[in-house]
Amino acid sequence: MKYVDEYRDGALVRQLAAAVARRTTRPWTIMEICGGQTHAIVKFGLDELLPKAITLVHGPGCPVCVTPAEIIDDAVGLAVEQQAMVCSFGDMLRVPGTGIDLLTAKARGGDVRMVYSPLDAVTVAKENPGREVVFFAVGFETTAPANALAVQRAQREGVANFSILTSHVLVPPAMRALLGAPDNRVQGFLAAGHVCTIMGTGDYGPIAREFGVPIVVTGFEPVDILEGIFRCVRQLEEGRAEVENAYARAVRAEGNAHARRVVEAVFEVADRNWRGIGRIPRSGLEVRPEWAAFDARKRFGLVEKAARADTGCISGEIMRGVKKPPDCPAFGTTCKPEHPVGAPMVSGEGACAAYYRYRARAAAA
Ligand code: SF4
């Protein structure tokens, strides 16, 4: 497939892995931010091609995994108690809150619908003018533009029964929180290419300088990821801590100006709870007061709750790079994709799902 095969070239992958090995003189721990990168690493066995001195740990870049249980509870409450039609991406339906998940809410009579785009939810609202329709707007900087556009379209078209329940999170504040933690072991980052496509790379320079970590903007195919790791290791070995763009075919330093304007028009930066990690100052996006009519929190009088700790799930330690999925006692035993205990086993971008899908079952075969 054009534009994909060339980035899955086995010979080039092996050459890059060999180049990493030649540059490596001591142990380094590198975190990829994005769950899509985690899945590519585990699926293609890229970590197994690298020298043992290189440890890859898996960051908090799975949007479903970091959506707090208490906000899922709010979505469940809207569907079951408020009789709203709650629209969500498929992955979110099976992530447990502190009680039930949205799929169970649907089974109990709540009107929960899976959609592929926030604009689909606007359409649902137009088709059901007598009902309140809420889109569960989760995700990083990548999904914020489409969610902001949905709000703008609803206003433009007079769709007064549409609102969004936001759980938007931002990558740079999370990187700062990880690097500032006493048990941090991350020495270099592969930044998520698609986030930088929207937001650009400007936020990363201050982090690289303040914490002395190289940050390499990286794509999602095997060649992209090994190129990112090579550049990160090269910086570490040379004692440099800079921002490099290894995904120049998609990322410009300034990002996507139009998308950023749309996001800034509808959202403002706010503190946010991250599932498994806790509250991170100025790490989320909330609907601006001038768009309050489309803010489900305001519309339904939802009060923000304190972060709730997951019991029996170590996802926070995994997403901070302190542990890996097989370190969890529940991994593959009480926690499987069919019966997930925590969000990273549900999501198509979750680290636990990646290890289970590509490693645990292969080992059992
Ligand atoms: S294996 Fe399950 S319980 Fe353990 S960290 Fe992953 S999602 Fe949580």
Short mmCIF file of C-alpha atoms and ligand atoms in Angstrom, two decimals:
data_model
loop_
_atom_site.label_atom_id
_atom_site.label_comp_id
_atom_site.label_asym_id
_atom_site.label_seq_id
_atom_site.Cartn_x
_atom_site.Cartn_y
_atom_site.Cartn_z
CA MET A 1 0.00 0.00 0.00
CA LYS A 2 1.52 3.29 -1.11
CA TYR A 3 2.66 5.58 1.73
CA VAL A 4 2.44 2.69 4.22
CA ASP A 5 4.64 -0.12 2.89
CA GLU A 6 7.67 2.13 2.61
CA TYR A 7 7.39 2.78 6.36
CA ARG A 8 7.13 -0.96 7.09
CA ASP A 9 10.22 -1.90 5.11
CA GLY A 10 11.76 -4.78 7.08
CA ALA A 11 15.31 -4.17 5.83
CA LEU A 12 15.12 -0.50 6.78
CA VAL A 13 13.66 -1.38 10.18
CA ARG A 14 16.59 -3.72 10.89
CA GLN A 15 19.09 -1.11 9.69
CA LEU A 16 17.60 1.47 12.04
CA ALA A 17 17.61 -0.97 14.97
CA ALA A 18 21.27 -1.71 14.24
CA ALA A 19 21.99 2.02 14.13
CA VAL A 20 20.38 2.42 17.56
CA ALA A 21 22.55 -0.43 18.86
CA ARG A 22 25.70 1.21 17.54
CA ARG A 23 24.87 4.52 19.23
CA THR A 24 23.96 2.97 22.60
CA THR A 25 26.67 2.86 25.26
CA ARG A 26 24.52 2.75 28.43
CA PRO A 27 20.93 2.19 29.61
CA TRP A 28 18.25 4.66 28.55
CA THR A 29 14.53 4.75 29.24
CA ILE A 30 12.37 6.29 26.53
CA MET A 31 8.62 6.84 26.65
CA GLU A 32 6.35 6.92 23.63
CA ILE A 33 3.39 9.14 24.44
CA CYS A 34 0.73 7.79 22.15
CA GLY A 35 -1.19 4.55 22.49
CA GLY A 36 -1.09 4.15 18.71
CA GLN A 37 2.70 4.12 18.92
CA THR A 38 2.54 1.62 21.79
CA HIS A 39 0.43 -0.73 19.69
CA ALA A 40 2.84 -0.45 16.74
CA ILE A 41 5.83 -1.15 19.00
CA VAL A 42 4.24 -4.24 20.53
CA LYS A 43 2.57 -5.48 17.34
CA PHE A 44 5.74 -5.29 15.24
CA GLY A 45 8.06 -6.32 18.10
CA LEU A 46 10.16 -3.18 17.69
CA ASP A 47 11.27 -3.22 21.33
CA GLU A 48 12.64 -6.73 20.80
CA LEU A 49 14.89 -5.49 17.98
CA LEU A 50 16.57 -2.94 20.22
CA PRO A 51 19.59 -3.46 22.46
CA LYS A 52 18.71 -4.54 26.03
CA ALA A 53 20.01 -1.21 27.32
CA ILE A 54 17.05 0.57 25.73
CA THR A 55 13.83 0.34 27.73
CA LEU A 56 10.63 1.56 26.13
CA VAL A 57 7.85 2.56 28.52
CA HIS A 58 4.33 3.45 27.53
CA GLY A 59 2.84 6.84 28.21
CA PRO A 60 -0.59 8.27 29.00
CA GLY A 61 -1.57 8.86 25.37
CA CYS A 62 -4.62 6.61 25.24
CA PRO A 63 -7.62 8.95 25.51
CA VAL A 64 -10.02 6.33 26.79
CA CYS A 65 -7.52 5.18 29.43
CA VAL A 66 -7.16 8.61 31.03
CA THR A 67 -10.86 9.53 31.03
CA PRO A 68 -11.73 9.63 34.73
CA ALA A 69 -14.19 7.15 36.16
CA GLU A 70 -16.20 9.96 37.74
CA ILE A 71 -16.87 11.55 34.32
CA ILE A 72 -17.99 8.16 32.97
CA ASP A 73 -20.34 8.08 35.97
CA ASP A 74 -21.67 11.46 34.84
CA ALA A 75 -22.27 10.12 31.32
CA VAL A 76 -24.05 7.07 32.76
CA GLY A 77 -26.16 9.35 34.96
CA LEU A 78 -27.15 11.46 31.98
CA ALA A 79 -28.29 8.37 30.08
CA VAL A 80 -30.06 6.58 32.94
CA GLU A 81 -31.32 9.27 35.29
CA GLN A 82 -31.70 12.29 33.01
CA GLN A 83 -32.98 10.22 30.05
CA ALA A 84 -30.63 12.03 27.69
CA MET A 85 -29.40 10.36 24.51
CA VAL A 86 -25.67 9.90 25.14
CA CYS A 87 -23.50 9.52 22.04
CA SER A 88 -19.95 8.21 22.30
CA PHE A 89 -17.15 6.54 20.38
CA GLY A 90 -17.27 2.75 20.67
CA ASP A 91 -14.23 2.32 22.93
CA MET A 92 -15.77 4.49 25.62
CA LEU A 93 -18.84 2.30 25.97
CA ARG A 94 -17.02 -0.53 27.70
CA VAL A 95 -14.84 1.44 30.08
CA PRO A 96 -16.13 1.07 33.63
CA GLY A 97 -16.85 4.08 35.76
CA THR A 98 -16.96 3.62 39.51
CA GLY A 99 -20.14 1.64 38.91
CA ILE A 100 -21.31 0.50 35.50
CA ASP A 101 -20.12 1.30 31.98
CA LEU A 102 -22.18 2.96 29.25
CA LEU A 103 -22.95 -0.35 27.56
CA THR A 104 -24.52 -1.62 30.78
CA ALA A 105 -26.40 1.66 31.06
CA LYS A 106 -27.79 0.94 27.59
CA ALA A 107 -28.76 -2.57 28.62
CA ARG A 108 -30.64 -1.05 31.55
CA GLY A 109 -32.69 1.16 29.26
CA GLY A 110 -30.45 4.20 28.82
CA ASP A 111 -30.36 5.62 25.31
CA VAL A 112 -26.66 5.23 24.53
CA ARG A 113 -25.52 5.40 20.93
CA MET A 114 -22.19 4.70 19.28
CA VAL A 115 -21.15 7.32 16.74
CA TYR A 116 -18.08 7.78 14.57
CA SER A 117 -17.91 11.57 14.73
CA PRO A 118 -19.24 14.36 16.93
CA LEU A 119 -21.01 15.67 13.84
CA ASP A 120 -23.00 12.42 13.80
CA ALA A 121 -24.22 13.35 17.27
CA VAL A 122 -25.35 16.76 15.97
CA THR A 123 -27.33 14.88 13.31
CA VAL A 124 -28.88 12.66 16.00
CA ALA A 125 -29.92 15.82 17.85
CA LYS A 126 -31.50 17.29 14.70
CA GLU A 127 -33.42 14.06 14.13
CA ASN A 128 -34.66 14.00 17.74
CA PRO A 129 -35.66 17.57 18.56
CA GLY A 130 -37.66 16.51 21.59
CA ARG A 131 -34.69 14.85 23.30
CA GLU A 132 -31.52 16.11 24.93
CA VAL A 133 -28.50 14.73 23.03
CA VAL A 134 -25.09 14.73 24.71
CA PHE A 135 -21.83 13.87 22.95
CA PHE A 136 -19.18 12.43 25.29
CA ALA A 137 -16.20 14.47 24.07
CA VAL A 138 -13.01 12.73 25.19
CA GLY A 139 -9.51 12.81 23.83
CA PHE A 140 -6.36 14.81 23.32
CA GLU A 141 -5.58 17.81 21.13
CA THR A 142 -6.35 15.63 18.11
CA THR A 143 -10.08 15.28 18.74
CA ALA A 144 -10.69 18.76 20.13
CA PRO A 145 -11.02 20.50 16.71
CA ALA A 146 -13.84 18.19 15.55
CA ASN A 147 -15.64 18.55 18.88
CA ALA A 148 -15.32 22.33 18.72
CA LEU A 149 -16.63 22.28 15.15
CA ALA A 150 -19.64 20.22 16.28
CA VAL A 151 -20.50 22.88 18.86
CA GLN A 152 -20.12 25.64 16.27
CA ARG A 153 -22.28 23.74 13.79
CA ALA A 154 -24.98 23.11 16.41
CA GLN A 155 -25.09 26.84 17.14
CA ARG A 156 -25.07 27.81 13.47
CA GLU A 157 -27.90 25.41 12.65
CA GLY A 158 -29.92 26.20 15.76
CA VAL A 159 -29.66 22.71 17.25
CA ALA A 160 -30.57 23.72 20.78
CA ASN A 161 -30.88 20.19 22.18
CA PHE A 162 -27.19 19.32 21.59
CA SER A 163 -24.43 19.57 24.19
CA ILE A 164 -21.04 18.01 24.94
CA LEU A 165 -19.66 16.43 28.10
CA THR A 166 -15.96 17.19 27.86
CA SER A 167 -13.04 15.20 29.14
CA HIS A 168 -10.37 16.74 26.94
CA VAL A 169 -6.75 16.43 27.99
CA LEU A 170 -3.51 18.04 26.86
CA VAL A 171 -0.17 16.30 26.36
CA PRO A 172 2.47 18.86 27.46
CA PRO A 173 1.14 19.33 31.04
CA ALA A 174 1.07 15.54 31.45
CA MET A 175 4.71 15.31 30.34
CA ARG A 176 5.62 17.91 32.94
CA ALA A 177 3.73 16.02 35.63
CA LEU A 178 5.50 12.74 34.76
CA LEU A 179 8.93 14.34 34.65
CA GLY A 180 8.36 16.10 37.96
CA ALA A 181 7.31 12.95 39.82
CA PRO A 182 9.83 11.58 42.36
CA ASP A 183 9.74 8.11 40.78
CA ASN A 184 10.16 9.32 37.20
CA ARG A 185 12.46 7.16 35.08
CA VAL A 186 11.75 8.69 31.65
CA GLN A 187 14.88 10.17 30.04
CA GLY A 188 13.54 10.91 26.57
CA PHE A 189 10.17 11.19 24.81
CA LEU A 190 8.74 10.22 21.48
CA ALA A 191 6.06 12.90 21.11
CA ALA A 192 2.86 11.97 19.32
CA GLY A 193 3.00 13.10 15.70
CA HIS A 194 -0.73 13.60 15.26
CA VAL A 195 -1.00 15.86 18.32
CA CYS A 196 1.81 18.00 16.88
CA THR A 197 0.04 18.09 13.51
CA ILE A 198 -2.64 20.14 15.26
CA MET A 199 -0.74 22.00 17.97
CA GLY A 200 2.75 22.28 16.48
CA THR A 201 5.93 21.78 18.47
CA GLY A 202 6.21 25.09 20.32
CA ASP A 203 5.13 23.75 23.72
CA TYR A 204 7.92 21.17 23.84
CA GLY A 205 11.04 23.35 23.78
CA PRO A 206 10.54 24.69 27.33
CA ILE A 207 9.95 21.13 28.62
CA ALA A 208 13.09 19.80 26.93
CA ARG A 209 15.17 22.62 28.40
CA GLU A 210 13.64 22.63 31.90
CA PHE A 211 13.87 18.86 32.44
CA GLY A 212 16.87 18.10 30.22
CA VAL A 213 15.03 15.53 28.09
CA PRO A 214 15.16 15.07 24.34
CA ILE A 215 11.73 15.14 22.69
CA VAL A 216 11.43 13.67 19.21
CA VAL A 217 8.18 14.18 17.31
CA THR A 218 7.49 10.73 15.90
CA GLY A 219 5.06 9.01 13.55
CA PHE A 220 3.31 5.69 13.87
CA GLU A 221 4.80 3.20 11.44
CA PRO A 222 7.77 0.96 12.34
CA VAL A 223 10.29 3.01 10.39
CA ASP A 224 8.94 6.22 11.95
CA ILE A 225 9.20 4.85 15.46
CA LEU A 226 12.71 3.47 15.07
CA GLU A 227 13.80 6.74 13.48
CA GLY A 228 12.38 8.54 16.53
CA ILE A 229 14.15 6.18 18.92
CA PHE A 230 17.42 6.56 17.00
CA ARG A 231 17.25 10.36 17.17
CA CYS A 232 16.35 10.23 20.87
CA VAL A 233 19.23 7.89 21.70
CA ARG A 234 21.62 10.00 19.63
CA GLN A 235 20.69 13.07 21.67
CA LEU A 236 20.95 11.20 24.97
CA GLU A 237 24.38 9.85 24.08
CA GLU A 238 25.54 13.33 23.02
CA GLY A 239 24.13 14.98 26.15
CA ARG A 240 21.64 17.07 24.18
CA ALA A 241 18.02 17.81 25.14
CA GLU A 242 16.29 19.32 22.12
CA VAL A 243 13.06 19.05 20.19
CA GLU A 244 13.48 17.23 16.87
CA ASN A 245 10.84 16.62 14.26
CA ALA A 246 11.14 13.11 12.82
CA TYR A 247 7.65 13.31 11.31
CA ALA A 248 8.19 16.23 8.96
CA ARG A 249 5.90 14.77 6.31
CA ALA A 250 2.94 15.64 8.57
CA VAL A 251 4.09 18.09 11.26
CA ARG A 252 4.93 21.78 10.92
CA ALA A 253 6.38 23.72 13.84
CA GLU A 254 3.32 25.99 13.92
CA GLY A 255 0.80 23.14 13.66
CA ASN A 256 -2.58 23.65 12.00
CA ALA A 257 -3.49 27.30 12.54
CA HIS A 258 -7.13 26.88 11.51
CA ALA A 259 -7.70 23.91 13.83
CA ARG A 260 -6.06 25.76 16.71
CA ARG A 261 -8.30 28.79 16.16
CA VAL A 262 -11.43 26.61 16.22
CA VAL A 263 -10.31 24.94 19.45
CA GLU A 264 -9.43 28.25 21.09
CA ALA A 265 -12.78 29.74 20.09
CA VAL A 266 -14.80 27.05 21.88
CA PHE A 267 -12.52 25.73 24.65
CA GLU A 268 -10.38 27.17 27.41
CA VAL A 269 -7.61 25.52 29.42
CA ALA A 270 -8.66 24.08 32.80
CA ASP A 271 -7.40 21.71 35.48
CA ARG A 272 -8.27 18.07 34.78
CA ASN A 273 -8.35 14.73 36.59
CA TRP A 274 -6.52 11.95 34.72
CA ARG A 275 -7.60 8.41 35.44
CA GLY A 276 -4.89 6.57 37.35
CA ILE A 277 -2.70 9.65 37.52
CA GLY A 278 -4.72 12.26 39.38
CA ARG A 279 -5.28 15.96 38.97
CA ILE A 280 -2.91 17.87 36.71
CA PRO A 281 -3.16 21.67 36.67
CA ARG A 282 -4.11 23.25 33.35
CA SER A 283 -4.08 19.91 31.59
CA GLY A 284 -7.56 19.89 30.07
CA LEU A 285 -10.01 21.81 27.93
CA GLU A 286 -13.41 23.01 29.09
CA VAL A 287 -16.17 24.72 27.13
CA ARG A 288 -15.85 28.51 27.32
CA PRO A 289 -18.61 30.37 29.22
CA GLU A 290 -19.84 31.97 25.99
CA TRP A 291 -20.70 28.48 24.68
CA ALA A 292 -22.34 27.39 27.96
CA ALA A 293 -25.59 26.50 26.19
CA PHE A 294 -23.69 23.57 24.63
CA ASP A 295 -21.90 22.52 27.81
CA ALA A 296 -23.59 19.45 29.33
CA ARG A 297 -22.11 20.24 32.75
CA LYS A 298 -23.88 23.59 32.84
CA ARG A 299 -27.01 22.32 31.14
CA PHE A 300 -27.54 19.46 33.59
CA GLY A 301 -25.98 21.08 36.66
CA LEU A 302 -23.20 18.49 36.95
CA VAL A 303 -20.78 19.15 39.78
CA GLU A 304 -17.17 18.11 39.30
CA LYS A 305 -16.20 15.26 41.63
CA ALA A 306 -12.84 14.42 43.16
CA ALA A 307 -10.64 11.91 41.32
CA ARG A 308 -11.43 8.33 42.32
CA ALA A 309 -8.69 5.72 42.55
CA ASP A 310 -9.18 2.48 40.61
CA THR A 311 -8.99 -0.60 42.79
CA GLY A 312 -6.96 -3.53 41.51
CA CYS A 313 -5.70 -1.67 38.44
CA ILE A 314 -2.18 -0.28 38.15
CA SER A 315 -2.83 1.71 34.98
CA GLY A 316 -1.45 4.87 36.56
CA GLU A 317 1.92 3.25 37.19
CA ILE A 318 1.94 1.89 33.65
CA MET A 319 1.08 5.26 32.09
CA ARG A 320 3.78 6.95 34.17
CA GLY A 321 6.31 4.43 32.85
CA VAL A 322 6.99 2.93 36.26
CA LYS A 323 5.58 -0.50 35.34
CA LYS A 324 4.53 -2.49 32.28
CA PRO A 325 1.28 -4.39 31.69
CA PRO A 326 2.66 -7.86 32.55
CA ASP A 327 3.66 -6.45 35.97
CA CYS A 328 -0.03 -6.18 36.87
CA PRO A 329 -1.26 -9.22 38.83
CA ALA A 330 -4.60 -8.98 37.03
CA PHE A 331 -3.09 -9.01 33.53
CA GLY A 332 -4.47 -11.95 31.54
CA THR A 333 -6.05 -13.48 34.64
CA THR A 334 -8.92 -11.47 36.07
CA CYS A 335 -8.38 -8.73 33.48
CA LYS A 336 -8.90 -9.60 29.81
CA PRO A 337 -10.49 -7.68 26.92
CA GLU A 338 -13.72 -9.66 27.43
CA HIS A 339 -13.78 -8.74 31.15
CA PRO A 340 -11.65 -5.62 31.59
CA VAL A 341 -10.80 -4.43 35.06
CA GLY A 342 -9.23 -1.22 33.82
CA ALA A 343 -9.46 1.03 30.79
CA PRO A 344 -6.09 0.11 29.18
CA MET A 345 -7.45 -3.40 28.57
CA VAL A 346 -10.48 -2.02 26.72
CA SER A 347 -9.16 0.59 24.40
CA GLY A 348 -7.69 -0.03 20.98
CA GLU A 349 -4.90 2.27 22.15
CA GLY A 350 -4.43 0.82 25.64
CA ALA A 351 -1.05 -0.67 26.55
CA CYS A 352 -2.60 -3.66 28.34
CA ALA A 353 -4.73 -4.49 25.31
CA ALA A 354 -1.62 -4.33 23.11
CA TYR A 355 0.36 -6.73 25.30
CA TYR A 356 -2.60 -9.06 25.63
CA ARG A 357 -3.36 -9.06 21.93
CA TYR A 358 0.17 -9.42 20.57
CA ARG A 359 2.18 -11.03 23.38
CA ALA A 360 0.08 -12.93 25.92
CA ARG A 361 -2.00 -14.86 23.40
CA ALA A 362 1.01 -15.53 21.21
CA ALA A 363 2.83 -16.95 24.23
CA ALA A 364 -0.13 -19.16 25.09
CA ALA A 365 -0.45 -20.52 21.52
S1 SF4 B 1 -4.07 -5.50 33.22
FE1 SF4 B 1 -6.11 -4.66 33.64
S2 SF4 B 1 -6.10 -4.24 35.84
FE2 SF4 B 1 -3.96 -4.43 35.20
S3 SF4 B 1 -3.31 -2.37 34.71
FE3 SF4 B 1 -4.03 -3.29 32.81
S4 SF4 B 1 -6.18 -2.65 32.68
FE4 SF4 B 1 -5.54 -2.32 34.82
#
